[in-house]
Tab-separated table of C-alpha atoms in Angstrom:
chain	number	residue	atom	x	y	z
A	30	MET	CA	0.105	0.185	-0.068
A	31	ALA	CA	1.418	3.176	-1.006
A	32	ILE	CA	1.176	6.549	0.086
A	33	LEU	CA	1.465	10.009	-2.519
A	34	SER	CA	4.540	11.787	-2.187
A	35	GLU	CA	4.217	15.784	-1.126
A	36	ALA	CA	6.526	16.258	-4.900
A	37	SER	CA	4.017	14.516	-6.365
A	38	LEU	CA	0.779	16.697	-5.098
A	39	ASP	CA	2.650	19.429	-6.108
A	40	PHE	CA	3.263	18.600	-9.509
A	41	ALA	CA	-0.354	18.029	-9.580
A	42	LYS	CA	-1.282	21.364	-8.261
A	43	ALA	CA	0.797	23.041	-10.778
A	44	HIS	CA	-0.371	20.479	-13.926
A	45	ILE	CA	-4.299	21.245	-13.359
A	46	GLU	CA	-3.242	24.993	-12.686
A	47	LYS	CA	-1.651	25.318	-16.168
A	48	TYR	CA	-3.326	22.513	-17.826
A	49	TYR	CA	-6.498	21.937	-16.485
A	50	ASP	CA	-7.744	18.544	-15.116
A	51	SER	CA	-9.344	17.073	-18.360
A	52	ASP	CA	-8.689	18.011	-21.913
A	53	PHE	CA	-12.630	17.942	-22.390
A	54	PHE	CA	-13.993	19.674	-19.544
A	55	PRO	CA	-13.940	23.284	-18.244
A	56	LYS	CA	-12.027	23.618	-15.155
A	57	ALA	CA	-14.326	22.843	-11.784
A	58	PHE	CA	-14.410	25.841	-9.724
A	59	GLU	CA	-13.963	23.463	-6.811
A	60	PHE	CA	-10.164	23.583	-7.746
A	61	GLU	CA	-9.961	27.225	-6.455
A	62	ALA	CA	-11.372	25.871	-3.188
A	63	LEU	CA	-8.957	23.152	-2.903
A	64	TRP	CA	-5.990	25.309	-4.013
A	65	HIS	CA	-6.902	27.794	-1.117
A	66	HIS	CA	-6.755	25.134	1.579
A	67	TRP	CA	-4.021	23.446	-0.099
A	68	ALA	CA	-1.771	22.259	3.446
A	69	GLN	CA	-4.987	20.710	4.402
A	70	VAL	CA	-5.605	18.773	1.049
A	71	LYS	CA	-2.448	17.689	1.210
A	72	GLN	CA	-2.493	16.485	4.657
A	73	GLU	CA	-5.607	14.766	3.886
A	74	LEU	CA	-4.227	13.042	0.764
A	75	GLN	CA	-1.005	11.821	2.435
A	76	SER	CA	-3.094	10.895	5.689
A	77	LYS	CA	-4.036	7.304	4.451
A	78	ASN	CA	-2.701	4.634	1.536
A	79	ILE	CA	-4.272	4.936	-1.953
A	80	SER	CA	-6.229	2.001	-1.679
A	81	LYS	CA	-7.918	3.714	1.387
A	82	PHE	CA	-9.093	6.477	-0.525
A	83	LEU	CA	-13.147	6.920	-1.238
A	84	VAL	CA	-13.475	7.044	-5.120
A	85	SER	CA	-16.379	8.299	-6.313
A	86	LEU	CA	-17.666	7.659	-9.969
A	87	PRO	CA	-16.638	10.466	-13.008
A	88	TYR	CA	-18.814	12.260	-14.928
A	89	ASN	CA	-19.396	11.182	-18.466
A	90	ALA	CA	-20.375	12.761	-21.197
A	91	THR	CA	-20.240	11.991	-25.203
A	92	ILE	CA	-18.479	14.185	-27.601
A	93	MET	CA	-19.055	13.829	-31.390
A	94	LYS	CA	-16.236	11.932	-33.597
A	95	ALA	CA	-15.068	13.554	-36.529
A	96	ARG	CA	-16.674	11.136	-38.722
A	97	GLY	CA	-19.877	10.395	-36.986
A	98	GLY	CA	-20.928	8.472	-33.713
A	99	TYR	CA	-19.674	9.217	-30.025
A	100	ARG	CA	-17.017	8.818	-27.846
A	101	VAL	CA	-17.073	8.842	-24.005
A	102	VAL	CA	-14.826	11.201	-22.492
A	103	HIS	CA	-14.689	11.724	-18.415
A	104	GLN	CA	-13.869	14.064	-15.546
A	105	LEU	CA	-12.670	13.066	-12.397
A	106	GLU	CA	-13.855	14.918	-8.951
A	107	PRO	CA	-11.354	17.187	-8.053
A	108	LEU	CA	-9.748	15.237	-5.550
A	109	GLU	CA	-9.418	12.006	-7.619
A	110	ALA	CA	-8.537	14.105	-10.368
A	111	ILE	CA	-5.335	15.730	-8.128
A	112	ALA	CA	-4.409	11.882	-7.005
A	113	TYR	CA	-4.409	10.098	-10.335
A	114	THR	CA	-2.255	13.272	-11.566
A	115	ALA	CA	-0.097	12.588	-8.268
A	116	MET	CA	-0.089	9.149	-9.483
A	117	ALA	CA	1.166	9.555	-12.642
A	118	PHE	CA	4.030	11.692	-11.498
A	119	GLU	CA	5.358	8.721	-8.869
A	120	ILE	CA	5.219	6.671	-12.148
A	121	GLY	CA	6.256	8.699	-15.078
A	122	THR	CA	10.113	8.594	-14.979
A	123	SER	CA	10.369	4.797	-14.474
A	124	ILE	CA	7.651	4.069	-17.255
A	125	GLU	CA	9.890	6.433	-19.875
A	126	LEU	CA	13.037	4.625	-18.804
A	127	LYS	CA	11.598	1.494	-20.022
A	128	ARG	CA	10.404	2.543	-23.482
A	129	ALA	CA	12.122	1.954	-26.532
A	130	PRO	CA	14.569	4.619	-26.910
A	131	VAL	CA	13.868	8.272	-28.123
A	132	ALA	CA	16.505	7.879	-30.782
A	133	ASP	CA	14.943	4.976	-32.536
A	134	ARG	CA	11.667	6.717	-33.131
A	135	VAL	CA	9.977	3.327	-32.660
A	136	ALA	CA	7.426	4.752	-29.970
A	137	CYS	CA	7.449	8.344	-30.959
A	138	SER	CA	4.089	9.390	-28.899
A	139	TYR	CA	4.592	11.902	-26.020
A	140	ARG	CA	7.814	10.780	-24.463
A	141	ILE	CA	7.539	11.399	-21.076
A	142	ASN	CA	9.970	14.696	-19.805
A	143	ILE	CA	8.164	15.840	-16.673
A	144	ALA	CA	8.359	19.968	-16.097
A	145	ASN	CA	7.079	23.064	-15.872
A	146	GLY	CA	3.916	21.412	-14.621
A	147	SER	CA	3.945	19.090	-17.836
A	148	PHE	CA	4.243	15.025	-18.144
A	149	PHE	CA	5.178	16.222	-22.129
A	150	ASP	CA	7.835	19.336	-21.893
A	151	GLY	CA	9.299	17.854	-25.386
A	152	GLY	CA	5.695	17.761	-27.125
A	153	SER	CA	3.419	15.146	-28.734
A	154	GLY	CA	5.676	13.303	-31.066
A	155	TRP	CA	3.934	13.670	-34.133
A	156	ASN	CA	6.549	14.808	-36.289
A	157	ASP	CA	8.688	12.024	-35.098
A	158	PHE	CA	5.952	9.962	-35.965
A	159	LYS	CA	5.512	10.779	-39.625
A	160	THR	CA	8.883	11.487	-40.749
A	161	LYS	CA	9.969	8.053	-39.269
A	162	SER	CA	7.366	6.599	-41.178
A	163	GLN	CA	8.592	8.254	-44.223
A	164	GLU	CA	11.839	7.089	-43.882
A	165	LEU	CA	11.078	3.446	-43.302
A	166	ALA	CA	8.486	3.553	-46.255
A	167	ASN	CA	11.446	5.182	-48.721
A	168	VAL	CA	13.710	1.974	-48.055
A	169	ASN	CA	10.946	-0.898	-47.658
A	170	GLU	CA	8.336	-2.240	-50.507
A	171	TYR	CA	5.300	-2.756	-48.269
A	172	THR	CA	3.604	-0.776	-45.376
A	173	ALA	CA	1.505	-2.733	-42.879
A	174	ILE	CA	-1.055	-0.022	-41.039
A	175	THR	CA	-2.968	-0.907	-38.237
A	176	ASP	CA	-4.710	0.416	-34.466
A	177	ILE	CA	-6.186	-0.802	-31.360
A	178	SER	CA	-9.854	-0.905	-31.344
A	179	ASP	CA	-11.164	1.648	-28.861
A	180	TYR	CA	-7.575	1.307	-26.955
A	181	TYR	CA	-8.027	3.799	-23.818
A	182	ASN	CA	-10.916	2.080	-22.960
A	183	GLN	CA	-10.380	-1.276	-23.114
A	184	ILE	CA	-6.945	-1.146	-21.588
A	185	TYR	CA	-6.976	-4.286	-19.102
A	186	LEU	CA	-6.298	-2.929	-16.071
A	187	HIS	CA	-3.841	-5.979	-14.542
A	188	ARG	CA	-2.052	-5.617	-17.715
A	189	LEU	CA	-0.741	-1.777	-16.673
A	190	GLN	CA	-0.099	-2.792	-13.398
A	191	ASN	CA	2.064	-5.620	-14.574
A	192	ALA	CA	3.522	-2.936	-16.804
A	193	ILE	CA	3.993	-0.313	-13.519
A	194	GLU	CA	5.955	-3.181	-11.537
A	195	ASP	CA	8.098	-4.312	-14.264
A	196	SER	CA	9.348	-0.200	-14.896
A	197	ASP	CA	10.492	-0.240	-10.991
A	198	VAL	CA	10.099	-3.125	-8.324
A	199	ALA	CA	9.815	-0.335	-6.243
A	200	HIS	CA	6.386	0.580	-7.661
A	201	LYS	CA	5.022	-2.941	-6.911
A	202	SER	CA	2.535	-1.428	-4.078
A	203	LEU	CA	1.406	1.361	-6.448
A	204	ALA	CA	0.729	-0.078	-9.302
A	205	SER	CA	-1.350	-2.430	-7.361
A	206	ASP	CA	-3.161	0.921	-5.723
A	207	ILE	CA	-3.187	2.371	-9.312
A	208	GLU	CA	-5.248	-1.065	-10.395
A	209	ASP	CA	-7.679	-0.587	-7.725
A	210	PHE	CA	-7.863	2.943	-7.790
A	211	LEU	CA	-8.861	2.908	-11.598
A	212	LEU	CA	-11.088	-0.301	-10.486
A	213	ALA	CA	-13.084	2.032	-8.353
A	214	LEU	CA	-13.400	4.817	-11.270
A	215	ASN	CA	-14.884	2.044	-13.520
A	216	ASN	CA	-17.653	0.632	-10.891
A	217	LYS	CA	-15.523	-2.424	-10.714
A	218	ALA	CA	-14.888	-3.383	-14.277
A	219	SER	CA	-11.712	-4.196	-15.282
A	220	GLN	CA	-10.978	-2.197	-18.315
A	221	GLY	CA	-10.214	1.248	-19.209
A	222	VAL	CA	-8.732	4.648	-18.291
A	223	PRO	CA	-10.442	7.698	-18.036
A	224	VAL	CA	-10.712	9.567	-21.347
A	225	GLY	CA	-9.467	13.454	-20.665
A	226	PRO	CA	-6.824	13.546	-18.155
A	227	ALA	CA	-2.885	14.044	-18.974
A	228	ALA	CA	-2.276	10.973	-16.770
A	229	SER	CA	-4.134	8.403	-18.808
A	230	ILE	CA	-1.632	9.146	-21.464
A	231	VAL	CA	0.953	7.874	-19.355
A	232	MET	CA	-0.757	4.458	-18.369
A	233	ALA	CA	-1.631	3.767	-21.678
A	234	GLU	CA	1.934	4.337	-23.120
A	235	ALA	CA	3.124	1.962	-20.181
A	236	VAL	CA	0.688	-0.581	-21.461
A	237	MET	CA	2.344	-0.259	-24.972
A	238	ILE	CA	5.628	-1.074	-23.996
A	239	ASP	CA	5.624	-5.094	-24.310
A	240	ILE	CA	3.810	-4.293	-27.710
A	241	ASP	CA	6.442	-2.365	-29.037
A	242	ALA	CA	9.293	-5.204	-27.985
A	243	PHE	CA	6.710	-7.865	-29.269
A	244	VAL	CA	6.519	-6.190	-32.706
A	245	SER	CA	10.138	-5.810	-33.088
A	246	GLN	CA	10.725	-9.392	-31.995
A	247	CYS	CA	8.861	-9.875	-35.396
A	248	GLY	CA	11.915	-8.945	-37.274
A	249	ILE	CA	10.117	-6.197	-38.763
A	250	ALA	CA	10.962	-2.120	-38.705
A	251	HIS	CA	7.735	-0.290	-37.136
A	252	THR	CA	6.712	2.984	-35.726
A	253	ARG	CA	3.903	3.931	-33.344
A	254	TYR	CA	1.929	6.520	-32.129
A	255	VAL	CA	-0.588	5.784	-29.225
A	256	ASP	CA	-2.171	3.051	-31.031
A	257	ASP	CA	-1.584	3.835	-34.726
A	258	ILE	CA	1.103	0.953	-35.497
A	259	ARG	CA	3.117	1.010	-38.760
A	260	MET	CA	5.275	-1.816	-39.760
A	261	PHE	CA	7.539	-1.913	-42.797
A	262	SER	CA	9.028	-4.951	-44.915
A	263	ASP	CA	10.035	-5.812	-48.278
A	264	SER	CA	8.033	-8.733	-47.902
A	265	LYS	CA	4.176	-8.526	-48.150
A	266	GLU	CA	4.354	-12.135	-46.516
A	267	LYS	CA	6.024	-11.223	-43.171
A	268	LEU	CA	4.007	-8.214	-42.843
A	269	SER	CA	0.971	-10.578	-42.974
A	270	GLU	CA	2.405	-12.766	-40.783
A	271	ALA	CA	3.164	-9.999	-38.162
A	272	LEU	CA	-0.048	-9.044	-38.329
A	273	GLU	CA	-1.411	-12.390	-36.984
A	274	LYS	CA	1.099	-12.694	-34.564
A	275	LEU	CA	0.301	-9.035	-33.229
A	276	THR	CA	-3.422	-9.818	-33.654
A	277	LEU	CA	-2.976	-13.140	-31.081
A	278	TYR	CA	-0.454	-11.276	-28.677
A	279	LEU	CA	-2.874	-8.351	-27.971
A	280	TYR	CA	-5.661	-10.700	-27.433
A	281	GLU	CA	-4.153	-13.219	-25.083
A	282	ASN	CA	-1.929	-11.370	-23.157
A	283	HIS	CA	-4.280	-7.876	-22.952
A	284	ARG	CA	-7.588	-8.643	-24.375
A	285	LEU	CA	-6.789	-6.150	-26.840
A	286	THR	CA	-8.454	-6.238	-30.819
A	287	LEU	CA	-6.735	-4.713	-33.898
A	288	ALA	CA	-9.650	-2.176	-35.767
A	289	THR	CA	-10.367	-4.414	-38.777
A	290	GLU	CA	-11.228	-1.628	-41.229
A	291	LYS	CA	-8.225	0.039	-40.299
A	292	THR	CA	-5.681	-2.917	-40.750
A	293	LYS	CA	-4.098	-2.861	-44.159
A	294	ILE	CA	-0.996	-4.017	-46.046
A	295	LEU	CA	-0.184	-1.509	-49.061
A	296	SER	CA	2.375	-0.660	-51.025
A	297	SER	CA	4.594	1.523	-49.848
A	298	GLU	CA	4.318	3.981	-52.758
A	299	GLU	CA	0.290	3.761	-51.797
A	300	PHE	CA	0.920	4.014	-48.276
A	301	ILE	CA	2.960	7.255	-49.343
A	302	GLU	CA	0.507	8.392	-51.473
A	303	LYS	CA	-2.263	7.961	-49.494
A	304	HIS	CA	-1.049	8.240	-45.638
A	305	LEU	CA	1.577	10.443	-46.031
A	306	HIS	CA	1.211	12.914	-49.199
A	307	ASN	CA	-2.442	13.304	-50.625
A	308	PRO	CA	-3.715	16.646	-51.775
A	309	TYR	CA	-5.742	16.691	-48.137
A	310	LEU	CA	-2.558	16.258	-46.485
A	311	ASP	CA	-0.380	18.501	-48.500
A	312	ASP	CA	-3.047	21.236	-47.449
A	313	LYS	CA	-2.952	20.505	-44.077
A	314	ASP	CA	0.584	20.832	-44.518
A	315	GLU	CA	0.165	23.997	-45.610
A	316	LEU	CA	-2.234	25.237	-43.305
A	317	MET	CA	-0.005	24.047	-40.189
A	318	GLU	CA	2.567	26.001	-41.788
A	319	GLU	CA	0.563	29.323	-42.176
A	320	LEU	CA	-0.208	28.900	-38.190
A	321	ASP	CA	3.561	28.321	-37.537
A	322	ASN	CA	4.431	31.545	-38.901
A	323	ILE	CA	1.984	33.486	-36.809
A	324	SER	CA	2.696	32.488	-33.456
A	325	PRO	CA	5.689	30.342	-31.980
A	326	TYR	CA	2.319	28.313	-30.348
A	327	GLY	CA	1.214	27.326	-33.255
A	328	GLY	CA	0.798	23.363	-34.672
A	329	GLU	CA	-1.092	20.819	-32.332
A	330	ASP	CA	-1.117	21.543	-28.699
A	331	ASP	CA	-1.495	18.694	-26.353
A	332	PHE	CA	-3.834	20.572	-24.037
A	333	ASN	CA	-6.138	23.003	-23.224
A	334	ASP	CA	-3.853	25.306	-22.394
A	335	ASP	CA	-4.555	28.637	-20.170
A	336	PHE	CA	-4.823	31.478	-22.261
A	337	VAL	CA	-1.090	32.528	-23.431
A	338	ASP	CA	-0.481	36.214	-24.294
A	339	TYR	CA	2.865	35.780	-25.819
A	340	LEU	CA	3.312	37.886	-29.281
A	341	GLU	CA	6.579	38.229	-30.761
A	342	ASP	CA	7.464	41.904	-32.065
A	343	ASP	CA	7.857	40.866	-35.456
A	344	GLU	CA	4.725	38.916	-35.724
A	345	PRO	CA	2.314	40.014	-38.598
A	346	GLU	CA	-0.404	42.826	-38.260
A	347	GLU	CA	-3.667	41.592	-36.338
A	348	ASP	CA	-5.326	42.240	-39.656
A	349	ASP	CA	-2.982	39.828	-41.511
A	350	VAL	CA	-3.568	37.441	-38.568
A	351	GLY	CA	-7.289	37.434	-38.865
A	352	GLU	CA	-7.504	36.963	-42.698
A	353	THR	CA	-4.781	34.052	-42.294
A	354	LEU	CA	-7.225	32.037	-39.804
A	355	VAL	CA	-10.538	33.019	-41.964
A	356	SER	CA	-8.872	31.832	-45.187
A	357	ALA	CA	-7.456	28.798	-42.741
A	358	LEU	CA	-11.039	28.036	-41.453
A	359	GLU	CA	-12.618	28.058	-45.126
A	360	LYS	CA	-10.361	25.492	-46.359
A	361	ILE	CA	-10.561	23.218	-43.914
A	362	LEU	CA	-14.719	23.823	-44.349
A	363	GLU	CA	-13.706	22.264	-47.770
A	364	PHE	CA	-12.725	19.055	-46.374
A	365	ASP	CA	-15.339	15.601	-46.105
A	366	TYR	CA	-14.694	15.625	-42.379
A	367	ILE	CA	-13.604	18.071	-39.927
A	368	ASP	CA	-9.785	17.682	-38.804
A	369	LEU	CA	-9.838	18.193	-35.313
A	370	GLY	CA	-5.989	18.869	-35.105
A	371	LEU	CA	-5.876	21.542	-37.768
A	372	ALA	CA	-8.922	22.952	-36.698
A	373	ARG	CA	-8.132	23.007	-32.827
A	374	SER	CA	-5.102	24.837	-34.097
A	375	ILE	CA	-6.833	27.296	-35.802
A	376	ILE	CA	-8.991	27.907	-33.075
A	377	ARG	CA	-6.127	28.076	-30.510
A	378	THR	CA	-4.204	30.359	-32.479
A	379	ALA	CA	-7.291	32.778	-33.043
A	380	ARG	CA	-7.703	32.566	-29.308
A	381	ARG	CA	-3.999	33.137	-27.721
A	382	ASN	CA	-3.942	36.445	-30.269
A	383	GLY	CA	-7.560	37.261	-29.216
A	384	ILE	CA	-8.676	37.890	-32.693
A	385	PRO	CA	-12.774	37.898	-33.254
A	386	ASP	CA	-12.635	37.193	-36.805
A	387	LEU	CA	-13.256	33.494	-36.263
A	388	ILE	CA	-16.729	34.450	-34.078
A	389	THR	CA	-19.143	34.484	-37.627
A	390	PRO	CA	-17.715	31.448	-39.614
A	391	LEU	CA	-17.385	29.148	-36.596
A	392	LEU	CA	-21.339	29.904	-35.338
A	393	ASP	CA	-22.609	29.846	-38.868
A	394	ASN	CA	-20.671	26.350	-39.131
A	395	PHE	CA	-21.875	25.466	-35.594
A	396	PRO	CA	-22.633	21.631	-36.753
A	397	TYR	CA	-19.056	21.146	-38.541
A	398	PHE	CA	-17.258	22.342	-35.346
A	399	ALA	CA	-19.044	20.586	-33.008
A	400	PRO	CA	-16.627	17.752	-32.581
A	401	VAL	CA	-14.205	20.553	-31.099
A	402	ALA	CA	-16.775	22.627	-29.037
A	403	PRO	CA	-14.086	22.923	-25.723
A	404	ASP	CA	-11.934	24.723	-28.394
A	405	LEU	CA	-14.895	26.774	-29.838
A	406	PHE	CA	-15.969	28.051	-26.320
A	407	LEU	CA	-12.547	29.011	-25.121
A	408	TYR	CA	-12.070	31.138	-27.797
A	409	LEU	CA	-15.463	32.906	-27.694
A	410	ASN	CA	-14.788	33.129	-23.808
A	411	GLU	CA	-11.423	35.493	-25.146
A	412	VAL	CA	-13.011	37.079	-27.722
A	413	ILE	CA	-16.052	38.506	-26.154
A	414	ASP	CA	-16.740	41.964	-25.159
A	415	GLY	CA	-19.108	44.790	-25.629
A	416	ALA	CA	-18.181	45.087	-29.479
A	417	THR	CA	-18.539	41.555	-30.067
A	418	VAL	CA	-21.567	39.949	-27.568
A	419	SER	CA	-24.301	41.047	-30.112
A	420	ASP	CA	-22.644	38.712	-32.913
A	421	ILE	CA	-21.975	35.831	-30.307
A	422	LYS	CA	-25.374	36.020	-28.873
A	423	SER	CA	-27.457	35.766	-32.027
A	424	GLY	CA	-25.352	33.436	-33.361
A	425	LEU	CA	-25.785	30.846	-30.295
A	426	GLU	CA	-29.536	31.606	-30.542
A	427	ILE	CA	-29.420	29.863	-33.565
A	428	ALA	CA	-26.792	27.434	-32.487
A	429	CYS	CA	-28.758	26.419	-29.641
A	430	LYS	CA	-31.733	24.868	-31.406
A	431	LEU	CA	-29.818	22.603	-33.634
A	432	PRO	CA	-29.408	18.910	-32.774
A	433	GLU	CA	-25.515	18.916	-32.021
A	434	ALA	CA	-26.581	21.411	-29.366
A	435	ASN	CA	-28.120	18.752	-27.368
A	436	CYS	CA	-24.538	16.343	-27.663
A	437	THR	CA	-24.192	16.100	-23.742
A	438	LEU	CA	-20.584	17.626	-24.163
A	439	VAL	CA	-21.567	20.356	-26.569
A	440	ARG	CA	-24.652	21.297	-24.162
A	441	TYR	CA	-22.368	21.670	-21.214
A	442	TRP	CA	-20.170	23.565	-22.883
A	443	MET	CA	-22.848	25.867	-23.892
A	444	GLU	CA	-24.613	26.068	-20.948
A	445	HIS	CA	-21.022	27.033	-19.540
A	446	PHE	CA	-20.028	30.040	-21.637
A	447	ILE	CA	-23.640	31.398	-21.623
A	448	SER	CA	-23.923	31.163	-17.680
A	449	SER	CA	-20.952	32.883	-17.349
A	450	HIS	CA	-22.014	36.369	-19.173
A	451	PRO	CA	-24.968	38.672	-18.712
A	452	GLY	CA	-25.010	39.857	-21.643
A	453	LEU	CA	-25.864	36.364	-23.155
A	454	LEU	CA	-28.315	35.784	-20.288
A	455	ALA	CA	-30.033	38.996	-21.004
A	456	SER	CA	-31.244	36.785	-24.072
A	457	LYS	CA	-34.739	34.996	-23.131
A	458	LYS	CA	-33.677	31.810	-25.455
A	459	LEU	CA	-29.864	31.607	-23.835
A	460	LYS	CA	-31.349	31.816	-20.263
A	461	ASN	CA	-34.361	29.535	-21.021
A	462	PHE	CA	-31.718	27.082	-22.860
A	463	VAL	CA	-29.378	27.143	-19.821
A	464	MET	CA	-31.963	27.244	-16.925
A	465	LEU	CA	-34.376	24.314	-18.595
A	466	GLY	CA	-30.934	21.835	-19.035
A	467	GLN	CA	-30.179	18.835	-16.800
A	468	ASN	CA	-26.748	20.478	-15.536
A	469	ILE	CA	-27.368	22.098	-12.096
A	470	ASP	CA	-23.509	23.255	-12.055
A	471	ASN	CA	-24.241	25.688	-15.052
A	472	LYS	CA	-27.915	27.157	-13.798
A	473	ALA	CA	-25.707	27.831	-10.585
A	474	ARG	CA	-23.245	29.716	-12.432
A	475	ALA	CA	-26.436	31.495	-13.977
A	476	ALA	CA	-27.571	32.356	-10.754
A	477	ILE	CA	-24.429	33.564	-9.863
A	478	THR	CA	-23.702	35.816	-12.705
A	479	LEU	CA	-27.290	37.148	-12.706
A	480	HIS	CA	-26.953	37.846	-8.641
A	481	ASP	CA	-30.435	35.765	-8.519
A	482	ILE	CA	-30.985	35.298	-4.913
A	483	ALA	CA	-34.249	33.933	-5.668
A	484	TRP	CA	-32.859	30.784	-7.120
A	485	VAL	CA	-30.333	30.204	-4.474
A	486	ARG	CA	-32.580	30.891	-1.615
A	487	THR	CA	-35.150	27.890	-3.463
A	488	HIS	CA	-31.899	25.468	-3.998
A	489	LYS	CA	-29.942	25.715	-0.732
A	490	ALA	CA	-33.030	24.199	1.034
A	491	GLN	CA	-32.675	21.454	-0.834
A	492	ILE	CA	-29.011	20.937	-0.271
A	493	TYR	CA	-29.637	17.429	0.822
A	494	ASN	CA	-31.610	16.121	-1.869
A	495	VAL	CA	-29.049	16.183	-4.627
A	496	GLY	CA	-26.084	14.499	-5.492
A	497	SER	CA	-22.719	15.777	-4.685
A	498	ARG	CA	-21.730	17.401	-8.218
A	499	ALA	CA	-24.847	19.726	-7.454
A	500	ARG	CA	-24.427	20.019	-3.980
A	501	ARG	CA	-21.596	21.787	-4.445
A	502	ALA	CA	-22.680	24.121	-7.016
A	503	ILE	CA	-25.247	24.984	-4.864
A	504	ILE	CA	-22.896	25.718	-2.125
A	505	ASN	CA	-20.604	27.760	-4.410
A	506	SER	CA	-24.187	29.856	-5.427
A	507	ALA	CA	-24.567	30.954	-1.938
A	508	ARG	CA	-21.830	33.981	-2.387
A	509	VAL	CA	-24.587	35.876	-3.906
A	510	LEU	CA	-26.386	35.975	-0.770
A	511	PRO	CA	-26.938	38.769	1.937
A	512	SER	CA	-23.236	38.121	4.702
A	513	ASP	CA	-26.250	37.633	7.386
A	514	GLU	CA	-27.928	35.094	5.517
A	515	ARG	CA	-24.919	33.503	3.913
A	516	ASN	CA	-22.228	32.893	6.443
A	517	PRO	CA	-24.641	31.652	9.073
A	518	TRP	CA	-25.889	29.008	6.440
A	519	LEU	CA	-22.393	28.246	5.319
A	520	GLY	CA	-20.707	27.748	8.670
A	521	LEU	CA	-23.786	25.231	9.399
A	522	VAL	CA	-22.759	23.202	5.358
A	523	ALA	CA	-19.293	22.992	6.978
A	524	GLN	CA	-19.879	21.744	10.336
A	525	ASN	CA	-22.194	19.074	9.013
A	526	ALA	CA	-20.349	18.327	5.823
A	527	ALA	CA	-19.796	14.319	5.143
A	528	LEU	CA	-16.677	15.092	2.703
A	529	PRO	CA	-13.472	17.201	3.394
A	530	LEU	CA	-14.261	18.708	0.043
A	531	GLU	CA	-17.439	19.996	0.928
A	532	ARG	CA	-16.579	21.840	4.117
A	533	TRP	CA	-13.281	23.076	1.747
A	534	LEU	CA	-15.577	24.798	-0.450
A	535	ALA	CA	-17.906	26.210	2.074
A	536	THR	CA	-15.091	27.997	4.304
A	537	TRP	CA	-13.437	29.252	0.838
A	538	VAL	CA	-17.079	30.485	-0.127
A	539	LYS	CA	-17.231	32.069	3.170
A	540	ALA	CA	-13.720	33.711	2.589
A	541	SER	CA	-14.106	34.895	-1.007
A	542	ALA	CA	-17.607	35.962	-1.254
């Protein structure tokens, strides 16, 4: 049984402050209360073994995939998010040392370099994957491409425990505790890591260590990015044999399967033409180069990072930047389906530089951009002001009627954004969209924004009849009450709190209201 170190917890705080707790959800307001009581939070998390943590189920939502369908993403409860991030910190360096050497460019994705609050200070590794693929295709006649079906959701937790222990025998107890922690998050299901937290990338790469080793033992060259595997040989028969062996190995040892529709053996010439250089990819590369010229932060980001105010002195004029970004957005609208990485890069570049030119094209094409809703609403939040609120309001009034607005995560982000701005809540349509939804935390946010004392009074009387997430939202909304009503009630909530988080939250609201 393991106890989290102070260094790991301090890293978790730095990471979440800088990069959010999930790549898909707005940062939970509860973290501010936890930072306010950080010494007590660390004491609580270090007062017991990880195996003794009381683990709550994460909040689950669906987000649209680029080519249709949905995937499930997760937001852990705040204390669990801190603990999970700290666990990944504890094992990260050991996992990295067990992976194929960086110079080999076999395991290209997310090389672990813990610094500056990040697990992956060196970047995502995508360019290494592309370059290595080109090099191997140039010297081999055939290429096999494949990936693992629904990888994150299918990771076998006991194999993860094995991989962590194998990385360092000193992690034996921690590895077992991580397995139990994830089992509790999964409601005892033995497969799957949360989709969204950066810590899950560390876990996913740990599981791939022996898979990389197995492919290498098949006697063929390969390179990999997350679960996207490319193998190269002058013999088509050897590639077919390697795919068959890999299929059996994944099933027998990990209970993983390869995606049939994405598994192919091609001539390397065809692979280069279709997967490395085609009109679509060439257009994408051209657009990425344009974005890189705008800002040193251009390109595909690893996380929903906080707003960056860095601009070089010799960067293009704002009008030129806006025109370039609008042009880039128009180009990707011509693609058959949205390129998630490219769309995010364009939107994030506009957000960092405070360029409002994308408001209209994004909202006019809302169904197309719904799969990148988190970035869309982070961008709108950055550029909304007295000059833009009218255009945003009219665009959202149309968008909220569309079927895409009812996708769980899209609706959550839209409600969260609307509820944060009085100018948007002035619209009856948008206010009703929030207040008639299912998310009480966004309703509470709207009550705070509008200083709606009546809503708070109504709901604080029902606080013990709702779940913990809703209960915390109501506690936070009490900040709009008169002090002689707010403070005694929050004192009573803190005194009767069943969980430390609710006690810390109540005392933080009392102190910060």
